[in-house]
mmCIF file of C-alpha atoms and ligand atoms in Angstrom:
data_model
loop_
_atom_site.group_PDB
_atom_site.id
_atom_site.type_symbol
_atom_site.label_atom_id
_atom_site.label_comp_id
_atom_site.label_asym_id
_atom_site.label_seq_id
_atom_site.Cartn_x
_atom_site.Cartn_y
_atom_site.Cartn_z
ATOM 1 C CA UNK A 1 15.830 24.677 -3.026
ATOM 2 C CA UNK A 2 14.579 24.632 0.816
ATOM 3 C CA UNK A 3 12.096 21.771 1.341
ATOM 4 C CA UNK A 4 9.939 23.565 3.287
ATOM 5 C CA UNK A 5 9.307 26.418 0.443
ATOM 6 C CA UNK A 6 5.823 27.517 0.230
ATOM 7 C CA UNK A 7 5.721 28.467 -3.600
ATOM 8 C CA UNK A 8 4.742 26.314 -6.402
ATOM 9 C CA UNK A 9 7.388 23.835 -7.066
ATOM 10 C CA UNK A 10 7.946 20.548 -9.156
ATOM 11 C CA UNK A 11 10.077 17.235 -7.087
ATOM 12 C CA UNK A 12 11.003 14.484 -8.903
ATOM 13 C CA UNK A 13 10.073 11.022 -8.030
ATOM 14 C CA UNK A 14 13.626 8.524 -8.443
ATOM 15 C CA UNK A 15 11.367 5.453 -7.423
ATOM 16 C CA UNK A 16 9.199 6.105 -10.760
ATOM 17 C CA UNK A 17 10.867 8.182 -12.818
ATOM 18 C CA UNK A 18 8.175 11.088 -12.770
ATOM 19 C CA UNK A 19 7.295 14.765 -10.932
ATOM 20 C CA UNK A 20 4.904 15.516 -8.892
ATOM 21 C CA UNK A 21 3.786 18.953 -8.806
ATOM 22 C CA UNK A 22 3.247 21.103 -5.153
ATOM 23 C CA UNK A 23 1.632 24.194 -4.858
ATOM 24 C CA UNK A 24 1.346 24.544 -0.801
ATOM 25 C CA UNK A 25 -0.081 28.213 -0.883
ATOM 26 C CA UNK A 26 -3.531 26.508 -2.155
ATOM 27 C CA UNK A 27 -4.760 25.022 0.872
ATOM 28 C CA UNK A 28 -6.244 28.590 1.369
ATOM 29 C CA UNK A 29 -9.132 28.003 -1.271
ATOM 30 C CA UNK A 30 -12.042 27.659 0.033
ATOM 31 C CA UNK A 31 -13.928 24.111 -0.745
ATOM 32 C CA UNK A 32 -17.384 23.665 -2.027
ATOM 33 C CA UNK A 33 -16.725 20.088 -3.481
ATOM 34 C CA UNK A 34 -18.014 16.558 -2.400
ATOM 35 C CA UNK A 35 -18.415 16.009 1.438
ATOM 36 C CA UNK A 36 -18.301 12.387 1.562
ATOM 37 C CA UNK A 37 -19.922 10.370 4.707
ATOM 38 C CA UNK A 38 -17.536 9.716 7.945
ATOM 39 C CA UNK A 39 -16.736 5.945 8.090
ATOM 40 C CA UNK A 40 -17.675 5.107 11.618
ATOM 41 C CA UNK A 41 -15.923 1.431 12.776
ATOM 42 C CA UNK A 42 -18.459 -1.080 12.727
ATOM 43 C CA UNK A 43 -18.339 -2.853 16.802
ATOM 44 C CA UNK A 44 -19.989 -6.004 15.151
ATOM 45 C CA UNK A 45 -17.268 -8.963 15.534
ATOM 46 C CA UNK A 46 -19.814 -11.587 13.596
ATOM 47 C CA UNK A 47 -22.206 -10.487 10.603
ATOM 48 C CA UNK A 48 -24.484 -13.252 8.634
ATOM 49 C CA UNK A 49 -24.546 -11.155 5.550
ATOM 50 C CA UNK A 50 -20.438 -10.894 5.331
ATOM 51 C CA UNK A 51 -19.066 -13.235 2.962
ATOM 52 C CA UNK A 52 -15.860 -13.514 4.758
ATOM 53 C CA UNK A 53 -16.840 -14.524 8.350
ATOM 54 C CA UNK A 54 -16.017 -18.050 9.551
ATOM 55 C CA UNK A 55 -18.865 -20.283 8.172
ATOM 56 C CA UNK A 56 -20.514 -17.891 5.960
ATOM 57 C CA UNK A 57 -21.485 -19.118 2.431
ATOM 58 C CA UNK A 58 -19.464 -17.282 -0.102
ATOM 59 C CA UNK A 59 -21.074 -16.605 -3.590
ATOM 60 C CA UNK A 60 -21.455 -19.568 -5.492
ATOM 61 C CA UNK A 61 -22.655 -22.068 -2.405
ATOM 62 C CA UNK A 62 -18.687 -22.506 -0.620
ATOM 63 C CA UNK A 63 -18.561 -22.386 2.948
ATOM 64 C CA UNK A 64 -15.982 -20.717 4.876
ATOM 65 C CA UNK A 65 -14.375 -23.113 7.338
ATOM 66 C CA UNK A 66 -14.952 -21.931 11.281
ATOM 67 C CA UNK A 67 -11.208 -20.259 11.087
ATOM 68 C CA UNK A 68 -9.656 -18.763 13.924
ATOM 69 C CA UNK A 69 -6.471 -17.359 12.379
ATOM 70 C CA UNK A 70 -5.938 -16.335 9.272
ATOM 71 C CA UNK A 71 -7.828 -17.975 6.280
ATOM 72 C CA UNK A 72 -6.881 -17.563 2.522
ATOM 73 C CA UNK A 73 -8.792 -18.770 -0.216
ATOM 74 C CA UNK A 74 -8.463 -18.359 -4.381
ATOM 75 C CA UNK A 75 -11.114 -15.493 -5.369
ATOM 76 C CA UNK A 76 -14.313 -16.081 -6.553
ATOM 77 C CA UNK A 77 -14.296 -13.406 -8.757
ATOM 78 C CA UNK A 78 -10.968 -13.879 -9.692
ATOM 79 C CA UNK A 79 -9.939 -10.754 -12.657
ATOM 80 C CA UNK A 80 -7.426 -13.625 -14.097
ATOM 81 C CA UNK A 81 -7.482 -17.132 -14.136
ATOM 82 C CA UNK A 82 -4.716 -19.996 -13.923
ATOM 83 C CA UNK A 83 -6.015 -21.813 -17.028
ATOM 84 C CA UNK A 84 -3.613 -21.823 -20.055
ATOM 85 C CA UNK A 85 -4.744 -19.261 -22.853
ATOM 86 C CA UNK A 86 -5.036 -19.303 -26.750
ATOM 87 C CA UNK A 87 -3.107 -16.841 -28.495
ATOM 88 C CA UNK A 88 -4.475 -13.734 -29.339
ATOM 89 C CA UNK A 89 -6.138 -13.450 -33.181
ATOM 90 C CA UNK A 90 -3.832 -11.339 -35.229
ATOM 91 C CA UNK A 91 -5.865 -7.614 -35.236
ATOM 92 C CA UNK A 92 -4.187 -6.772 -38.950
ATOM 93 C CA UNK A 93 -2.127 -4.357 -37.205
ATOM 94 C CA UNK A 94 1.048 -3.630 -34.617
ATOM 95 C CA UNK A 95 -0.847 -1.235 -32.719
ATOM 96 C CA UNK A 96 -3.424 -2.654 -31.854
ATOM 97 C CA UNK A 97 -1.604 -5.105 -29.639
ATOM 98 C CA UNK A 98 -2.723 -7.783 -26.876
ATOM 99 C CA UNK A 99 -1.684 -10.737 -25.026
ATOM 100 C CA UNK A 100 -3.215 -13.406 -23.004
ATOM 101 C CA UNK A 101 -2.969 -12.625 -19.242
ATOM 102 C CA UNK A 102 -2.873 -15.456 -16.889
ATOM 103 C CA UNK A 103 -2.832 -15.489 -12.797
ATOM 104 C CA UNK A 104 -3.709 -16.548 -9.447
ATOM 105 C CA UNK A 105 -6.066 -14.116 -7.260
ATOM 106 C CA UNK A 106 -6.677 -15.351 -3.885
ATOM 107 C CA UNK A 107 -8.057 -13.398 -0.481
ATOM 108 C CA UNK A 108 -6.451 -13.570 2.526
ATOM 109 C CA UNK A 109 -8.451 -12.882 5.923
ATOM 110 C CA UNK A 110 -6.493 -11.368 8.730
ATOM 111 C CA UNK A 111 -8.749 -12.295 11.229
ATOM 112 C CA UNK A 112 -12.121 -13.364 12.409
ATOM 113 C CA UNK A 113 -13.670 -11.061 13.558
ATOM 114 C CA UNK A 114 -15.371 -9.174 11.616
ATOM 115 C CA UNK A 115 -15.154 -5.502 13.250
ATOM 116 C CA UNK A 116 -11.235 -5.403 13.345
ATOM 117 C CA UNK A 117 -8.416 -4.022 10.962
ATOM 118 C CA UNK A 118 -4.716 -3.822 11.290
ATOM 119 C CA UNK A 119 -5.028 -0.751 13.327
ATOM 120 C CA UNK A 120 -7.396 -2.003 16.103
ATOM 121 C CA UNK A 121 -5.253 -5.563 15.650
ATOM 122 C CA UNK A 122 -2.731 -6.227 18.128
ATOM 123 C CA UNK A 123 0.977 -6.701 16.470
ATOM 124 C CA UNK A 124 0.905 -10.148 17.882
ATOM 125 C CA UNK A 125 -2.123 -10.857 15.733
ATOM 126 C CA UNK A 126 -0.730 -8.563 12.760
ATOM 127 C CA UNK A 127 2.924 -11.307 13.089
ATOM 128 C CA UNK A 128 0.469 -14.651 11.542
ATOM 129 C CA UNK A 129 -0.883 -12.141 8.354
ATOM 130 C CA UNK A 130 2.840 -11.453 8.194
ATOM 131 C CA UNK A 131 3.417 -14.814 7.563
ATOM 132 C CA UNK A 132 1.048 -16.064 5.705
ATOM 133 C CA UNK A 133 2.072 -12.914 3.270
ATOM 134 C CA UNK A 134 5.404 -14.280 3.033
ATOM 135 C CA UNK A 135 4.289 -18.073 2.633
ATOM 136 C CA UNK A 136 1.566 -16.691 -0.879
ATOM 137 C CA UNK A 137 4.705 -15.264 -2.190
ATOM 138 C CA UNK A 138 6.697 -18.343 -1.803
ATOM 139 C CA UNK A 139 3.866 -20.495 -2.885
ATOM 140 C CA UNK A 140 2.661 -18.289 -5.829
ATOM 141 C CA UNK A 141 6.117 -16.890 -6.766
ATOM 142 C CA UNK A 142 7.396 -20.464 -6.923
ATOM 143 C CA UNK A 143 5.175 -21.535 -9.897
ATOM 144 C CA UNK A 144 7.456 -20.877 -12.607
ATOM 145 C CA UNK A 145 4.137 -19.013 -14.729
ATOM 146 C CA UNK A 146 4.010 -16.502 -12.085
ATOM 147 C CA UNK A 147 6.551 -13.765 -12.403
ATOM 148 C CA UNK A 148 4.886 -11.169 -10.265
ATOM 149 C CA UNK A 149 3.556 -11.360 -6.627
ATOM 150 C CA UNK A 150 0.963 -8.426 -5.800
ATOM 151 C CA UNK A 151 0.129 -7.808 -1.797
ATOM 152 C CA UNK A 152 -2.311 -5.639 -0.914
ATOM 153 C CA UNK A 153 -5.214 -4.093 0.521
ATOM 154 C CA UNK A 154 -8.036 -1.604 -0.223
ATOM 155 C CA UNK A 155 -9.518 -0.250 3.018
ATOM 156 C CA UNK A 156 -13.210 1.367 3.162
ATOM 157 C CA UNK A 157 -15.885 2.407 0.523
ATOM 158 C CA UNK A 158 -13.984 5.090 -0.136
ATOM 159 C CA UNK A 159 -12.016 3.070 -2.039
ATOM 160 C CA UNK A 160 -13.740 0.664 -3.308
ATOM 161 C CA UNK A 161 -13.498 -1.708 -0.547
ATOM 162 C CA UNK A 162 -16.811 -3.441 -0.650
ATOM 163 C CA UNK A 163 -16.399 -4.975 2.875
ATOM 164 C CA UNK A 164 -15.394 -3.616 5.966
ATOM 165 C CA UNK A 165 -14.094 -7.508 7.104
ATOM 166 C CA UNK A 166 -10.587 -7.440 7.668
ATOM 167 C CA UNK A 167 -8.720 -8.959 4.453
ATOM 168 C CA UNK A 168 -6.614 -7.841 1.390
ATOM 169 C CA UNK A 169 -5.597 -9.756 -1.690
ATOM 170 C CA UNK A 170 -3.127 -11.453 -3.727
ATOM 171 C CA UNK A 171 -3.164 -10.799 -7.507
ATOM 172 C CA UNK A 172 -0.261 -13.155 -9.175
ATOM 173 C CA UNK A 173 0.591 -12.547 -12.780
ATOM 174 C CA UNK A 174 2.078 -14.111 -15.486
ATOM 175 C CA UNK A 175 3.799 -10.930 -16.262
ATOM 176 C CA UNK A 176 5.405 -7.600 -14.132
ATOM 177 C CA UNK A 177 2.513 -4.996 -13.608
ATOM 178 C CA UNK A 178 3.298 -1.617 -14.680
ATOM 179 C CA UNK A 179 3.982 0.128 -11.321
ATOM 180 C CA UNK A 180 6.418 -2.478 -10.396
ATOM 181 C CA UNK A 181 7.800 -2.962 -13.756
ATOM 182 C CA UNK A 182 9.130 1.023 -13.297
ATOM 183 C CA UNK A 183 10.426 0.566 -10.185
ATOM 184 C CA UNK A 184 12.619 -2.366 -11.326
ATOM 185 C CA UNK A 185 13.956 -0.401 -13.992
ATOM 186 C CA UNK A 186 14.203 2.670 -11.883
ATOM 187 C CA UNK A 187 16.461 0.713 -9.374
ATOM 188 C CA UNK A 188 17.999 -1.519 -11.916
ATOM 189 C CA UNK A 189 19.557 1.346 -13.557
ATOM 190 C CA UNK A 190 20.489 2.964 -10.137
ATOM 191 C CA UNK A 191 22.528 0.426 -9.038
ATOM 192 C CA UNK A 192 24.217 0.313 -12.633
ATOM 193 C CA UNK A 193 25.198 3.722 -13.022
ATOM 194 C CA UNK A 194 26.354 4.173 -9.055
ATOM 195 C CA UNK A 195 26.937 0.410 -7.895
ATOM 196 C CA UNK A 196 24.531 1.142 -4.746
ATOM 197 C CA UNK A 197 20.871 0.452 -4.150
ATOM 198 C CA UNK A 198 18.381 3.090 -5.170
ATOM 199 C CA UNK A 199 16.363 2.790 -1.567
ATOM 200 C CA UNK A 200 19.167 2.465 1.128
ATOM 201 C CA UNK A 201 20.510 5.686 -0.302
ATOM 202 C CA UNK A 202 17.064 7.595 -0.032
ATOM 203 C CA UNK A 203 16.503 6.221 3.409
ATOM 204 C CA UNK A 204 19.849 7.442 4.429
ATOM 205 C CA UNK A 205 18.835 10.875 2.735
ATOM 206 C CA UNK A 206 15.466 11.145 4.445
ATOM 207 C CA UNK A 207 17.071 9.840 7.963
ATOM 208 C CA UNK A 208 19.900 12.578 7.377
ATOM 209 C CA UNK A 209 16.987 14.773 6.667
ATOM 210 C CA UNK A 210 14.808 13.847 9.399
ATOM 211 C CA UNK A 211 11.790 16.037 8.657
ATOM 212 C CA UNK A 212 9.331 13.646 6.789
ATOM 213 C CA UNK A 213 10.223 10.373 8.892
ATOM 214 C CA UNK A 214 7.368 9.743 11.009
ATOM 215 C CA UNK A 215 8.642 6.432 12.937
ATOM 216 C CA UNK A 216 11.587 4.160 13.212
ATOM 217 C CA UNK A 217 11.404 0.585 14.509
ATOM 218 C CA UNK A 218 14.209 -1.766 14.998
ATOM 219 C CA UNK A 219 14.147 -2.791 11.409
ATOM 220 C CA UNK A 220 11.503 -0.594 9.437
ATOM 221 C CA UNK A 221 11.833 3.129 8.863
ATOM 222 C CA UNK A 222 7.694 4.844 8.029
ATOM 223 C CA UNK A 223 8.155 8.505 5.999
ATOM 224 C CA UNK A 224 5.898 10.652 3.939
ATOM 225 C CA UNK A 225 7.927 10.501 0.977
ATOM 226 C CA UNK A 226 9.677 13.022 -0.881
ATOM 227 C CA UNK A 227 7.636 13.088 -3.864
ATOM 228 C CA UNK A 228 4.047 11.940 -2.260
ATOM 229 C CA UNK A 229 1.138 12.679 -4.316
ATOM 230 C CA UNK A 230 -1.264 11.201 -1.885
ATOM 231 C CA UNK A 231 -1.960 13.878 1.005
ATOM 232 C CA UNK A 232 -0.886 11.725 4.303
ATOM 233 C CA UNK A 233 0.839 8.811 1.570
ATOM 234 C CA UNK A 234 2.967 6.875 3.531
ATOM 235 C CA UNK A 235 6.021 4.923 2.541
ATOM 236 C CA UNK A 236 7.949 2.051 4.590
ATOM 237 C CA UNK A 237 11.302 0.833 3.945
ATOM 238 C CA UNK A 238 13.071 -2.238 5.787
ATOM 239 C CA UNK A 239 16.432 -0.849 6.864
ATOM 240 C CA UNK A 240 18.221 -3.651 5.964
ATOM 241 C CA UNK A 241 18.660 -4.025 2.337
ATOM 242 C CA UNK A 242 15.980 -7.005 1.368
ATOM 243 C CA UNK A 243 14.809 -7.272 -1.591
ATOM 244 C CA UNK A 244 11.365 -9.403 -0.673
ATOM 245 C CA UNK A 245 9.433 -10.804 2.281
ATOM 246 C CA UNK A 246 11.380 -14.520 2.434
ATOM 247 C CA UNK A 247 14.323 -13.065 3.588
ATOM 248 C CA UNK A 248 13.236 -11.691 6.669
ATOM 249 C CA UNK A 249 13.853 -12.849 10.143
ATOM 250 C CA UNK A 250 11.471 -13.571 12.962
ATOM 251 C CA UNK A 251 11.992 -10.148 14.521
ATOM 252 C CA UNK A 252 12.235 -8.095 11.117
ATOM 253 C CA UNK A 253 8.684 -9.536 10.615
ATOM 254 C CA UNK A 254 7.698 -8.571 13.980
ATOM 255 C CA UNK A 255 8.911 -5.688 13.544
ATOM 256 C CA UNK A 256 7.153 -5.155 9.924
ATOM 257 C CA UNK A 257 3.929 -5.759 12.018
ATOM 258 C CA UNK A 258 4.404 -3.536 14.455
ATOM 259 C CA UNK A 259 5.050 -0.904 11.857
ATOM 260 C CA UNK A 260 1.365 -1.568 9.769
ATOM 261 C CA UNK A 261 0.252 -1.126 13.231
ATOM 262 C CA UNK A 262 1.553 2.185 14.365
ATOM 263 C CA UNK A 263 0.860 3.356 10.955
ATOM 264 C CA UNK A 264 -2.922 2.550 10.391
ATOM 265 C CA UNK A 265 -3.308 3.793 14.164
ATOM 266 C CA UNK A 266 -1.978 7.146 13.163
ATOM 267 C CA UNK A 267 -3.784 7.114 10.318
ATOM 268 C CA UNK A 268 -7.400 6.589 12.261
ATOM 269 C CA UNK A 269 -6.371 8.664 15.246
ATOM 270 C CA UNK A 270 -5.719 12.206 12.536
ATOM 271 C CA UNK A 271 -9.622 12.758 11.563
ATOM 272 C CA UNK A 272 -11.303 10.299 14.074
ATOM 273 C CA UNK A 273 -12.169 7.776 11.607
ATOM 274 C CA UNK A 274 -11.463 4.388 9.935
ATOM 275 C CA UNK A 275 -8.942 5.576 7.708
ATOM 276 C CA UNK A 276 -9.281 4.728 3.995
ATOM 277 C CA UNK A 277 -6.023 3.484 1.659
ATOM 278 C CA UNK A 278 -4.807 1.135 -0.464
ATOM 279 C CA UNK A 279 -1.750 -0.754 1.338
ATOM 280 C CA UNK A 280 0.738 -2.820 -1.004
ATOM 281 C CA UNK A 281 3.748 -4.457 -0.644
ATOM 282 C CA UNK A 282 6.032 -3.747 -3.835
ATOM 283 C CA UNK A 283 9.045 -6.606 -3.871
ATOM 284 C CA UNK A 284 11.297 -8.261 -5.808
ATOM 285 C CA UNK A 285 9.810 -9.602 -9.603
ATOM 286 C CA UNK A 286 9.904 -13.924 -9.266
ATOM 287 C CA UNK A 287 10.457 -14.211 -12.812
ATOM 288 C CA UNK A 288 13.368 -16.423 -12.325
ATOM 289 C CA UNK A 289 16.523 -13.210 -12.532
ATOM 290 C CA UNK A 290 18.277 -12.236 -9.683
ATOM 291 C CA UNK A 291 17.345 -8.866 -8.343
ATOM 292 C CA UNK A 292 19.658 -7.084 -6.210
ATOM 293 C CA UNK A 293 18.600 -4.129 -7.319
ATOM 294 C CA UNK A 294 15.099 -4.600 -5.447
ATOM 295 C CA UNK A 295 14.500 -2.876 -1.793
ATOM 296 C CA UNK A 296 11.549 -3.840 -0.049
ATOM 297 C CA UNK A 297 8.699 -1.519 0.454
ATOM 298 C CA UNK A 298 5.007 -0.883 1.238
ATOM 299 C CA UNK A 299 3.309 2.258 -0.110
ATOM 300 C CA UNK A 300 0.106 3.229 1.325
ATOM 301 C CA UNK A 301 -2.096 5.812 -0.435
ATOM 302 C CA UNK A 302 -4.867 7.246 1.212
ATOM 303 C CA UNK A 303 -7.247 9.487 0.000
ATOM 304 C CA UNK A 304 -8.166 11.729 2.460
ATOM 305 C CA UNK A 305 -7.473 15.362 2.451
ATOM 306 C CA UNK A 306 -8.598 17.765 5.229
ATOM 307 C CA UNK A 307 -11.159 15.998 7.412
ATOM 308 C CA UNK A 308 -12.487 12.384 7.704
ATOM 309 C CA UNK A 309 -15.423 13.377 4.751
ATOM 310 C CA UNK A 310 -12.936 15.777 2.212
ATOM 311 C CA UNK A 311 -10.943 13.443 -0.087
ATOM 312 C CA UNK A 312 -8.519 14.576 -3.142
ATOM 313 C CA UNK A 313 -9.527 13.686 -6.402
ATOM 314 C CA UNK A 314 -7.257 12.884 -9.478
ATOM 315 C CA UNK A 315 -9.024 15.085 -12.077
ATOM 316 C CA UNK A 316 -7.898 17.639 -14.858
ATOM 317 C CA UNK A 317 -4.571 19.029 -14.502
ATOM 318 C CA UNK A 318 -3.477 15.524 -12.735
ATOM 319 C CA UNK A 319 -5.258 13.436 -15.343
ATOM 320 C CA UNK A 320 -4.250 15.055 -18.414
ATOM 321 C CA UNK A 321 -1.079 16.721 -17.146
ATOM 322 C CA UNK A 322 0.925 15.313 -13.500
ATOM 323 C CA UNK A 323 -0.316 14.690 -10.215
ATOM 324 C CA UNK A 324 -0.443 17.860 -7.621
ATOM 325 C CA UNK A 325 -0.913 18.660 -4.166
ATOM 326 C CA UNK A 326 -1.621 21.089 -1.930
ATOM 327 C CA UNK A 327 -0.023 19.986 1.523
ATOM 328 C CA UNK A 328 3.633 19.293 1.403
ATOM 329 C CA UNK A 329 4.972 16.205 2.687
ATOM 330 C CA UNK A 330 6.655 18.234 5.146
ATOM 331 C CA UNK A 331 3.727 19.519 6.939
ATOM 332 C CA UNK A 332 1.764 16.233 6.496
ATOM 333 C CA UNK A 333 4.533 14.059 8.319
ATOM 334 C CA UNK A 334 4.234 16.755 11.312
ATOM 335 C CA UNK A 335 0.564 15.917 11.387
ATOM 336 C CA UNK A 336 1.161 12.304 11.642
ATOM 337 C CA UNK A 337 3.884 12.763 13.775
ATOM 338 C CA UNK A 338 1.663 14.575 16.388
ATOM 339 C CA UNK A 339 -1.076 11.996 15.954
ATOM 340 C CA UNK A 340 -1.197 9.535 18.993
ATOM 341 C CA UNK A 341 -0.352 5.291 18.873
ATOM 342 C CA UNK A 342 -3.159 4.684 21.118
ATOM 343 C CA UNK A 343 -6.108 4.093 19.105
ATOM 344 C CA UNK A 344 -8.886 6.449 19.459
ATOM 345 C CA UNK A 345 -11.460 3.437 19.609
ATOM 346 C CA UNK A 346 -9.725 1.072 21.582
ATOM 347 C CA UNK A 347 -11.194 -2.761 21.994
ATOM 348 C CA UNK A 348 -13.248 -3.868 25.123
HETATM 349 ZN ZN1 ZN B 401 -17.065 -10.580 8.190
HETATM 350 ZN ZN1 ZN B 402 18.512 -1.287 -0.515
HETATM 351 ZN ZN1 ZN B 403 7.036 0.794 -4.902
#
């Protein structure tokens, strides 16, 4: 099959085991769904009201410190909590199953002022949230409860993100998440049946390929996957085979910042607006086994669709049947190909 076809076509997904369906020749339909508001940056670096600006009282009476850097801090709203659990009472039968769920959620601040985000951040200010990523999973991935490490990020309302302060969040578990937990078996199996990692050998493919890559750094390659669901999703891959953020060097984390950089600018600079996603870093498991079958990535999924107010939503076919899209991947790394690295709001 051509990659570029135009007619309705499944691709399979190696990372998750799963298809995606694309049907390019609908982009022609006209829309008369949702037009959601443009998200216009905010140019205030310091707002009383914000819960995460230096000083500000948080709910429940703490103060933030007067940071300058980055600042991290375990939520106060925390969806799981450290504290040792009772065992579940028996329910009578084996379907109707549950465990106890423990973790560690903390919130990470990138920076202190209030009006930035990674793509208006500078990658010399980006390198310190690289390393304070790599120090949670260390420090959270060393307890030996925790056996998964979850990075990430939800930018704008669009998603959910309740402020605009630059920050993301740490969610450690006491067991593998779903998404994560397919991925390990995914590559576990991989390397099993073929002796060679799942990842280098699609990153070879999609280099070889050429037409979804949008960047290469020294030491990070940024592509529009093969099997994206998301409209503009974005996936980036350390070239080097790594399986989590510990074992990078001072310049492959320099380099990983300058990546989320280039990236988010893109994604701003395509409809003229602060561009919503969720970021995450998927990595190896720490639940004490050796995983060489783990390659280090970040997916970002963004929601947007045609303009900076259009989104896609996951409804019907996608909800009861497989996610679709409209756009190939094809066409939407061109797009973010031909949109610029200078931000189009740049700082004063
Ligand atoms: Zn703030
Ligand atoms: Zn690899
Ligand atoms: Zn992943």
């Amino acid at each position: 099959m051509e990659s570029k076809s135009q007619s309705p076509h499944r691709r399979w997904n190696p990372l998750r085991q799963s298809w995606v369906l694309v049907s390019p020749h609908r982009t022609q339909r006209p829309w008369q769904g949702e037009v959601a508001q443009k998200a216009s940056p905010s140019g205030v670096s310091y707002d009383p009201q914000c819960y995460l600006c230096p000083g500000n009282k948080r709910a429940g009476g703490v103060a933030n410190p007067m940071y300058d850097g980055i600042f991290s801090f375990v939520n106060d709203y925390a969806a799981l909590m450290p504290d040792s659990l009772p065992a579940f009472a028996a329910t009578g039968s084996p379907l109707l199953k549950a465990e106890p769920a423990r973790g560690l959620c903390k919130v990470l601040c990138f920076h202190p002022d209030h009006s930035l985000t990674l793509a208006r951040m500078t990658p010399a200010e980006i390198r310190p949230v690289v390393d304070a990523w790599t120090r949670e999973y260390q420090e959270l991935g060393g307890l030996d409860w925790i056996q998964y490490v979850q990075i990430f990020e939800n930018r704008g309302a669009m998603m959910g993100a309740s402020n605009p302060h630059p920050h993301g969040q740490i969610w450690s578990t006491d067991f593998v998440p779903d998404e994560p937990a397919a991925e390990t078996k995914a590559q576990h199996e991989h390397l099993a049946l073929t002796g060679r990692c799942l990842l280098c050998e699609y990153l070879a493919a999609e280099q070889a390929a050429g037409e979804r890559i949008l960047f290469e750094n020294d030491h990070f390659t940024a592509l529009v996957p093969w099997w994206a669901v998301w409209p503009f999703e974005v996936l980036l891959l350390s070239r080097r085979h790594a399986g989590a953020l510990p074992e990078f060097t001072g310049s492959e984390r320099d380099a990983l910042a300058d990546a989320l950089n280039r990236i988010t600018i893109r994604f701003d600079n395509l409809f003229e607006t602060s561009f919503p996603y969720t970021m995450g870093f998927h990595q190896a498991p720490t639940d004490k086994g050796t995983h060489p079958e783990w390659h280090f990535h970040a997916h970002f999924y963004p929601p947007l669709l045609r303009s900076a107010t259009v989104r896609k939503f996951m409804v019907g076919f996608e909800m009861l049947g497989m996610p679709q899209r409209d756009i190939t991947p094809e066409s939407a790394a061109q797009r973010l190909r031909d949109a610029s690295e200078v931000h189009f709001w740049p700082r004063s």
